[in-house]
Tab-separated table of C-alpha atoms and ligand atoms in Angstrom:
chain	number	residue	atom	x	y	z
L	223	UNK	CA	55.404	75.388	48.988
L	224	UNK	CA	51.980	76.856	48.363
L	225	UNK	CA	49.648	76.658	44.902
L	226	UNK	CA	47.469	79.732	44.216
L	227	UNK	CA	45.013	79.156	41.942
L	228	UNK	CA	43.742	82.193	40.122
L	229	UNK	CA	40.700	82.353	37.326
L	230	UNK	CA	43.174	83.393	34.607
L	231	UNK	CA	46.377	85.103	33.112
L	232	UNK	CA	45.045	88.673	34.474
L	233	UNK	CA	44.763	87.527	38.025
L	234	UNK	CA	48.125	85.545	37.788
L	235	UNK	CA	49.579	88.623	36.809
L	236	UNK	CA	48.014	91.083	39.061
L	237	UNK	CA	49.204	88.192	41.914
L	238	UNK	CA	52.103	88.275	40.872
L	239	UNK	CA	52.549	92.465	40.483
L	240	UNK	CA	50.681	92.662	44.051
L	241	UNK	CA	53.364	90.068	45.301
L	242	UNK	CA	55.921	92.192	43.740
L	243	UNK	CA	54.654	95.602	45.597
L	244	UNK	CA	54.277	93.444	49.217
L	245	UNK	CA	57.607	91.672	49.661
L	246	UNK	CA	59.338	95.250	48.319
L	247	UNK	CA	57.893	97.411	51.017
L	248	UNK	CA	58.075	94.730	53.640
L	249	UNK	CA	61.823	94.605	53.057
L	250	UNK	CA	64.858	97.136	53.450
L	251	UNK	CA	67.541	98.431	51.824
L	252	UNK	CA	68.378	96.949	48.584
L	253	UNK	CA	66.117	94.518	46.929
L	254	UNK	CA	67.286	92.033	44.408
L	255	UNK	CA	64.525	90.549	41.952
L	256	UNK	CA	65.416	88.393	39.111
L	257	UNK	CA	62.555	88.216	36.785
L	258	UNK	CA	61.707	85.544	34.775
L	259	UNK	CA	61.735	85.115	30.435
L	260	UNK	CA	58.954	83.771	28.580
L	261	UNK	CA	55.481	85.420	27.458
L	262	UNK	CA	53.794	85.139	31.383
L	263	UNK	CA	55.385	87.868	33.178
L	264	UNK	CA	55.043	90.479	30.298
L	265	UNK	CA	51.251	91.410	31.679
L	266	UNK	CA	52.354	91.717	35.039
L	267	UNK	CA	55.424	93.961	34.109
L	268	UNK	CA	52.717	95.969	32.659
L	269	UNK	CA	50.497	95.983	35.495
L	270	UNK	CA	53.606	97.100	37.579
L	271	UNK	CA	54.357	100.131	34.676
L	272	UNK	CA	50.934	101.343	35.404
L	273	UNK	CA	51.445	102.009	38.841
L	274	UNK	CA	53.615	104.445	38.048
L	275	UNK	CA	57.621	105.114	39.384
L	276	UNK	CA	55.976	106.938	42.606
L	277	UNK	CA	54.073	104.046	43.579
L	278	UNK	CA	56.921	101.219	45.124
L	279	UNK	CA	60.452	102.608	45.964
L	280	UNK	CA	62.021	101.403	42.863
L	281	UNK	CA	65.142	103.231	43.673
L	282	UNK	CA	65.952	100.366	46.166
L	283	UNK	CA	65.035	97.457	43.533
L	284	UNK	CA	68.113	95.876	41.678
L	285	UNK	CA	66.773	93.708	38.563
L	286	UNK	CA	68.458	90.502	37.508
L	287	UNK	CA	67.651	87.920	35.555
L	288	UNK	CA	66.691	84.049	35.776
L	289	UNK	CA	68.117	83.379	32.478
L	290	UNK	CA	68.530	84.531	28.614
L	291	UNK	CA	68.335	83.119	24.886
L	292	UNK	CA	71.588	83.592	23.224
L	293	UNK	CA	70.399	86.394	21.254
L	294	UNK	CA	71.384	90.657	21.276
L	295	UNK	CA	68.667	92.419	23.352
L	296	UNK	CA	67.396	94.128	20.520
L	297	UNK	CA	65.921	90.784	19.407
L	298	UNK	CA	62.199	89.402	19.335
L	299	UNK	CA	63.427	86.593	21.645
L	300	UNK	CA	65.159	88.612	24.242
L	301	UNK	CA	64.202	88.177	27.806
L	302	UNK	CA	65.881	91.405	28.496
L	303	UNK	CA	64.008	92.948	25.878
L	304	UNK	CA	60.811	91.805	26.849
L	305	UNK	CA	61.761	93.388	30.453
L	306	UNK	CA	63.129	96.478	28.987
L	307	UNK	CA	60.135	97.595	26.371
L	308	UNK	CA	57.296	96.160	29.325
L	309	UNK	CA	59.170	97.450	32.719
L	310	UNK	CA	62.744	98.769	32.703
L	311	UNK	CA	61.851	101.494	30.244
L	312	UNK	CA	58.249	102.448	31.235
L	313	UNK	CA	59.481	102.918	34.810
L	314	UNK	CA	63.001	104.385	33.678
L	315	UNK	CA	64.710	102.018	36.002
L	316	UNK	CA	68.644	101.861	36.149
L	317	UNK	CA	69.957	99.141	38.220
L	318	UNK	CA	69.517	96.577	35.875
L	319	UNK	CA	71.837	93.619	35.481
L	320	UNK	CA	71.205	92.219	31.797
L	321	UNK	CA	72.911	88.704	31.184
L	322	UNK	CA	74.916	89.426	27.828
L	323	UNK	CA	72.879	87.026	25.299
L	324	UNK	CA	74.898	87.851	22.804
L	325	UNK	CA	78.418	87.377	24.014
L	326	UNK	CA	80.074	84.437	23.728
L	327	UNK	CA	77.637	82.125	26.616
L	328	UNK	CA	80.275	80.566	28.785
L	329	UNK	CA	82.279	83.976	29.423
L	330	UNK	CA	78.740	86.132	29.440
L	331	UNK	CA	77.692	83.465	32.343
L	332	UNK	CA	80.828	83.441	34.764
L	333	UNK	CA	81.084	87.397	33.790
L	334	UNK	CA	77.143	87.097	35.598
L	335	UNK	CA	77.920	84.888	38.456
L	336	UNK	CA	80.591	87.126	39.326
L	337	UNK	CA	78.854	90.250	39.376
L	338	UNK	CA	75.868	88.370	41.197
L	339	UNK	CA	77.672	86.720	43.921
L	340	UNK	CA	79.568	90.523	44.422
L	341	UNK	CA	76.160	91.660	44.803
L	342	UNK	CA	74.516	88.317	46.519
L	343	UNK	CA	76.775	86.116	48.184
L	344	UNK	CA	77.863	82.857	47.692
L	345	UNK	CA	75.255	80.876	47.594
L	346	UNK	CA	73.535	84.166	45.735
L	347	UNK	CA	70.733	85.475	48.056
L	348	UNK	CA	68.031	86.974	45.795
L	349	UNK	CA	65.192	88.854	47.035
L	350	UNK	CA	62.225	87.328	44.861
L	351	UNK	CA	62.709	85.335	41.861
L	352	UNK	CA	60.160	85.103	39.208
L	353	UNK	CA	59.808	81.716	37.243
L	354	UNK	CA	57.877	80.265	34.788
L	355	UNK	CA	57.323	76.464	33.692
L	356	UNK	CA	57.089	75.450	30.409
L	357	UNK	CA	54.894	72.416	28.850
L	358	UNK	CA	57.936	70.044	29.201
L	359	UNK	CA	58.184	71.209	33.309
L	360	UNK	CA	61.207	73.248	32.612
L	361	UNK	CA	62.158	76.778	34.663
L	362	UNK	CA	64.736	79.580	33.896
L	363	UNK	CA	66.686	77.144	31.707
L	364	UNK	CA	66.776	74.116	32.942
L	365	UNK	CA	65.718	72.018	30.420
L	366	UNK	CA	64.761	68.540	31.450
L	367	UNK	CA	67.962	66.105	30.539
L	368	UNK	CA	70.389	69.663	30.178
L	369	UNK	CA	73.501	69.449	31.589
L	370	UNK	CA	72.756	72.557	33.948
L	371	UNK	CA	69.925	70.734	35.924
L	372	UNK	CA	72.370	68.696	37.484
L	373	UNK	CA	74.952	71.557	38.660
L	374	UNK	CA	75.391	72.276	42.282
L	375	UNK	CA	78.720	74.294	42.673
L	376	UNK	CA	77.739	77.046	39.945
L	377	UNK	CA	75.005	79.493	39.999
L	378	UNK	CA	75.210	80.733	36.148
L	379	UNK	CA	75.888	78.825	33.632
L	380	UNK	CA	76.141	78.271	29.758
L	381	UNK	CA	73.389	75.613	29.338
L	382	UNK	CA	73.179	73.776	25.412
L	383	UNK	CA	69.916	72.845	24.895
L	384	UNK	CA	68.305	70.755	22.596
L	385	UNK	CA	64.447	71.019	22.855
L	386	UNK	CA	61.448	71.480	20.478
L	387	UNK	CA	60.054	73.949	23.610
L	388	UNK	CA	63.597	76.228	23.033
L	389	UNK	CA	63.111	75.777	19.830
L	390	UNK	CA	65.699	73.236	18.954
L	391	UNK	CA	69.422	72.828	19.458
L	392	UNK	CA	70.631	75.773	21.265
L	393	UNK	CA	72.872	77.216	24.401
L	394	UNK	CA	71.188	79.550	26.964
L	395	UNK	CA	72.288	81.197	30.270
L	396	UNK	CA	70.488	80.261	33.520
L	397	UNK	CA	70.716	80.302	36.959
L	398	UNK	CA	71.178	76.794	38.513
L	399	UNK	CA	69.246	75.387	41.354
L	400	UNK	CA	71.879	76.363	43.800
L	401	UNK	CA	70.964	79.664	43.221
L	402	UNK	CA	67.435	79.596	42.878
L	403	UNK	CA	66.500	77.266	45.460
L	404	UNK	CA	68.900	80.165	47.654
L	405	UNK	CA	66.689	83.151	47.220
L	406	UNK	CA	63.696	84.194	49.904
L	407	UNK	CA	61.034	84.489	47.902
L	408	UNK	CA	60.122	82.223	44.682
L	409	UNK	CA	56.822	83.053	42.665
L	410	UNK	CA	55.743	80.629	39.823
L	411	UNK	CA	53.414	82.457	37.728
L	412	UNK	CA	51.686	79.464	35.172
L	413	UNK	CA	49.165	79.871	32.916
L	414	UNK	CA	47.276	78.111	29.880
L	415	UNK	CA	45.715	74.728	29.101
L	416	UNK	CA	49.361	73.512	27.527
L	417	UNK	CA	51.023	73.518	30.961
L	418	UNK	CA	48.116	71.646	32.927
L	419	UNK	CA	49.499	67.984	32.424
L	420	UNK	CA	53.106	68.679	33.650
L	421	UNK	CA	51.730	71.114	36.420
L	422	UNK	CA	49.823	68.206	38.105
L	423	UNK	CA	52.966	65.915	37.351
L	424	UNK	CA	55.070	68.688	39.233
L	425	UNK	CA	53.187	69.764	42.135
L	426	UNK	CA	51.476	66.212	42.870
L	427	UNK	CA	53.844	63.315	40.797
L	428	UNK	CA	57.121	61.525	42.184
L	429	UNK	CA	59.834	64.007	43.403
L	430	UNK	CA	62.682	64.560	41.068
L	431	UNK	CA	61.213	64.590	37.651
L	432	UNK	CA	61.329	67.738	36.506
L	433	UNK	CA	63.694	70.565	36.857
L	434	UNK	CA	60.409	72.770	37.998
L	435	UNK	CA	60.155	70.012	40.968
L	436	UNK	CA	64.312	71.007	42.263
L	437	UNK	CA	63.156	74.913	42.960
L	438	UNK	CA	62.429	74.551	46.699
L	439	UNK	CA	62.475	77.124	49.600
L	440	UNK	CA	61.094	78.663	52.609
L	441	UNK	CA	58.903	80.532	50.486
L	442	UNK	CA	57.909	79.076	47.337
L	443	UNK	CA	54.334	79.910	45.810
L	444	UNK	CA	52.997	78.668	42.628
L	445	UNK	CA	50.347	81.027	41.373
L	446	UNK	CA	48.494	79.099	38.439
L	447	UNK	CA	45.153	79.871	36.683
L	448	UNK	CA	42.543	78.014	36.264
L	449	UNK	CA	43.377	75.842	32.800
L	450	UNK	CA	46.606	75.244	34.095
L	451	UNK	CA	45.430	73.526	37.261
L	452	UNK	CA	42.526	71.642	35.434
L	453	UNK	CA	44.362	68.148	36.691
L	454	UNK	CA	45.333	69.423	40.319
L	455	UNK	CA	43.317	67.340	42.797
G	1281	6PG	C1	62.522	81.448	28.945
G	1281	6PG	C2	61.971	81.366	30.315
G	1281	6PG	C3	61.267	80.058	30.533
G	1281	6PG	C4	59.793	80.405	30.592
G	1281	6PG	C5	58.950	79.195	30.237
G	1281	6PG	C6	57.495	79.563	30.147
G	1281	6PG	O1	63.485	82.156	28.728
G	1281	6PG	O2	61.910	80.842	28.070
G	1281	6PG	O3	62.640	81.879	31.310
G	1281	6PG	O4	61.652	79.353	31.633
G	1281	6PG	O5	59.465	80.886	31.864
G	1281	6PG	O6	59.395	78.736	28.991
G	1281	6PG	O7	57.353	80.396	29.056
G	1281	6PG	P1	55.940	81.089	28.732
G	1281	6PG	O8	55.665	82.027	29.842
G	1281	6PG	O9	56.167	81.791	27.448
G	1281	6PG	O10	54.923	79.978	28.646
C-alpha cells in the first residue's frame, strides 16, 4: 500500500487519469476498470474526455462499476450517470457494464456478479478499480456496520444501508471485499478537509476499523490531497 499526496482535487484527478492512461497501455488485451461513484472521480473522467478517443486504446477497456444508489440512471444520484454524461458519452464508449439501480437490488446484484465473474473469474479479477472514501471511512458501499462489509463468498451484493453519509435508510449495490481486494490495481482518489480525520484513522489507526482499511492488494495506492492528509504523520 502506498499514499500519494497531491496539493489538491486537480492533481488527484490528473493522478488518477495519468494512472488510468499507464496501467492501460502497460497491459494487453482486454482491460477491465470499475470506476468508482461519488463527486471525486467526475474531474478526472473529464480530464480523461479531453484526451480525446485517439489518445488510450479504449476499444480494449471494459467499464464496470464499484457500486450504485438504487436509483434509474437518468437520476441526479446515479453513479452510472455521473460516468455516462463525464466519460462514457464524451468518449462514445460501448462496453459498459451498468449495475441496474433501478431494478429490484438483490436480482440487479446476482444478475451483476454473474455477468462479472463470466467476464472475471471467480474471485473477479479486475484490471484497476477506482474507490473513494467517504467521511465515515466507507468505499464502494460498504458502509461501516452494513451487512455487506462482512461478506466473503459474494462479490455483488444488495447492501441496506442506514447512514446520514447515504443519506439515510437505504439499499445499494456494491462489490464486496472479495472482489475488490481481488483486482491488480486499486487507486483511492481522496480529497477535502471532511475526509482528513478518518483518512489518518485508516491509513495509520488499528487494523480493522473501517471498511476502507479491508481493500488490500499487491497494488494499492491512495492518492490524497493535501486537506485530506492534514493529520497523516
Ligand atoms: C458512492 C461511492 C462512494 C464514494 C464516497 C466518496 O456511490 O457514494 O461509490 O463510495 O466514493 O462516498 O464520495 P465523494 O467522492 O462524493 O466524497
Amino acid at each position: 500500500m502506498r499514499v500519494e499526496k497531491l496539493p489538491d482535487l486537480e492533481a488527484v484527478s490528473r493522478a488518477g487519469a495519468e494512472e488510468f492512461a499507464r496501467l492501460l497501455r502497460a497491459s494487453t488485451g482486454t482491460f477491465r476498470v470499475a470506476l468508482s461513484g461519488g463527486s471525486t472521480p467526475k474531474r478526472m473522467h473529464e480530464l480523461l474526455s479531453a484526451m480525446g478517443r485517439e489518445a488510450l486504446p479504449w476499444d480494449r477497456v471494459e467499464l464496470w462499476f464499484g457500486d450504485e444508489r438504487t436509483v434509474p440512471p437518468d437520476h441526479p444520484d446515479s453513479n452510472y450517470g455521473m460516468a455516462k454524461r463525464t466519460l462514457i458519452d464524451p468518449l462514445r464508449l460501448s462496453q459498459v457494464h451498468r449495475m441496474e439501480g433501478e431494478r429490484d437490488a438483490v436480482q440487479a446484484a446476482a444478475d451483476y456478479e454473474r455477468a462479472l465473474v463470466t467476464a472475471a473469474g471467480a474471485p473477479p479479477v479486475l484490471d484497476l478499480v477506482f474507490l473513494g472514501m467517504g467521511p465515515d471511512g466507507h468505499t464502494a458501499s460498504l458502509f461501516p456496520g452494513s451487512p455487506a462489509v462482512g461478506e466473503r463468498q459474494r462479490y455483488v451484493v444488495a447492501n441496506p444501508v442506514d447512514s446520514p453519509v447515504a443519506k439515510g435508510k437505504t439499499t445499494r449495490i456494491t462489490l464486496t471485499v472479495p472482489a475488490l481486494c481481488a483486482a491488480r490495481h486499486v487507486r483511492f482518489l481522496v480529497a477535502g478537509a471532511d475526509k482528513a480525520h478518518v483518512l489518518g484513522e485508516v491509513l495509520q489507526g488499528p487494523r480493522g476499523r473501517y471498511p476502507s482499511q479491508l481493500v488490500e492488494g499487491s497494488d494499492v495506492v491512495w492518492c490524497v490531497d493535501q486537506a485530506a492528509a492534514k493529520e497523516l504523520r
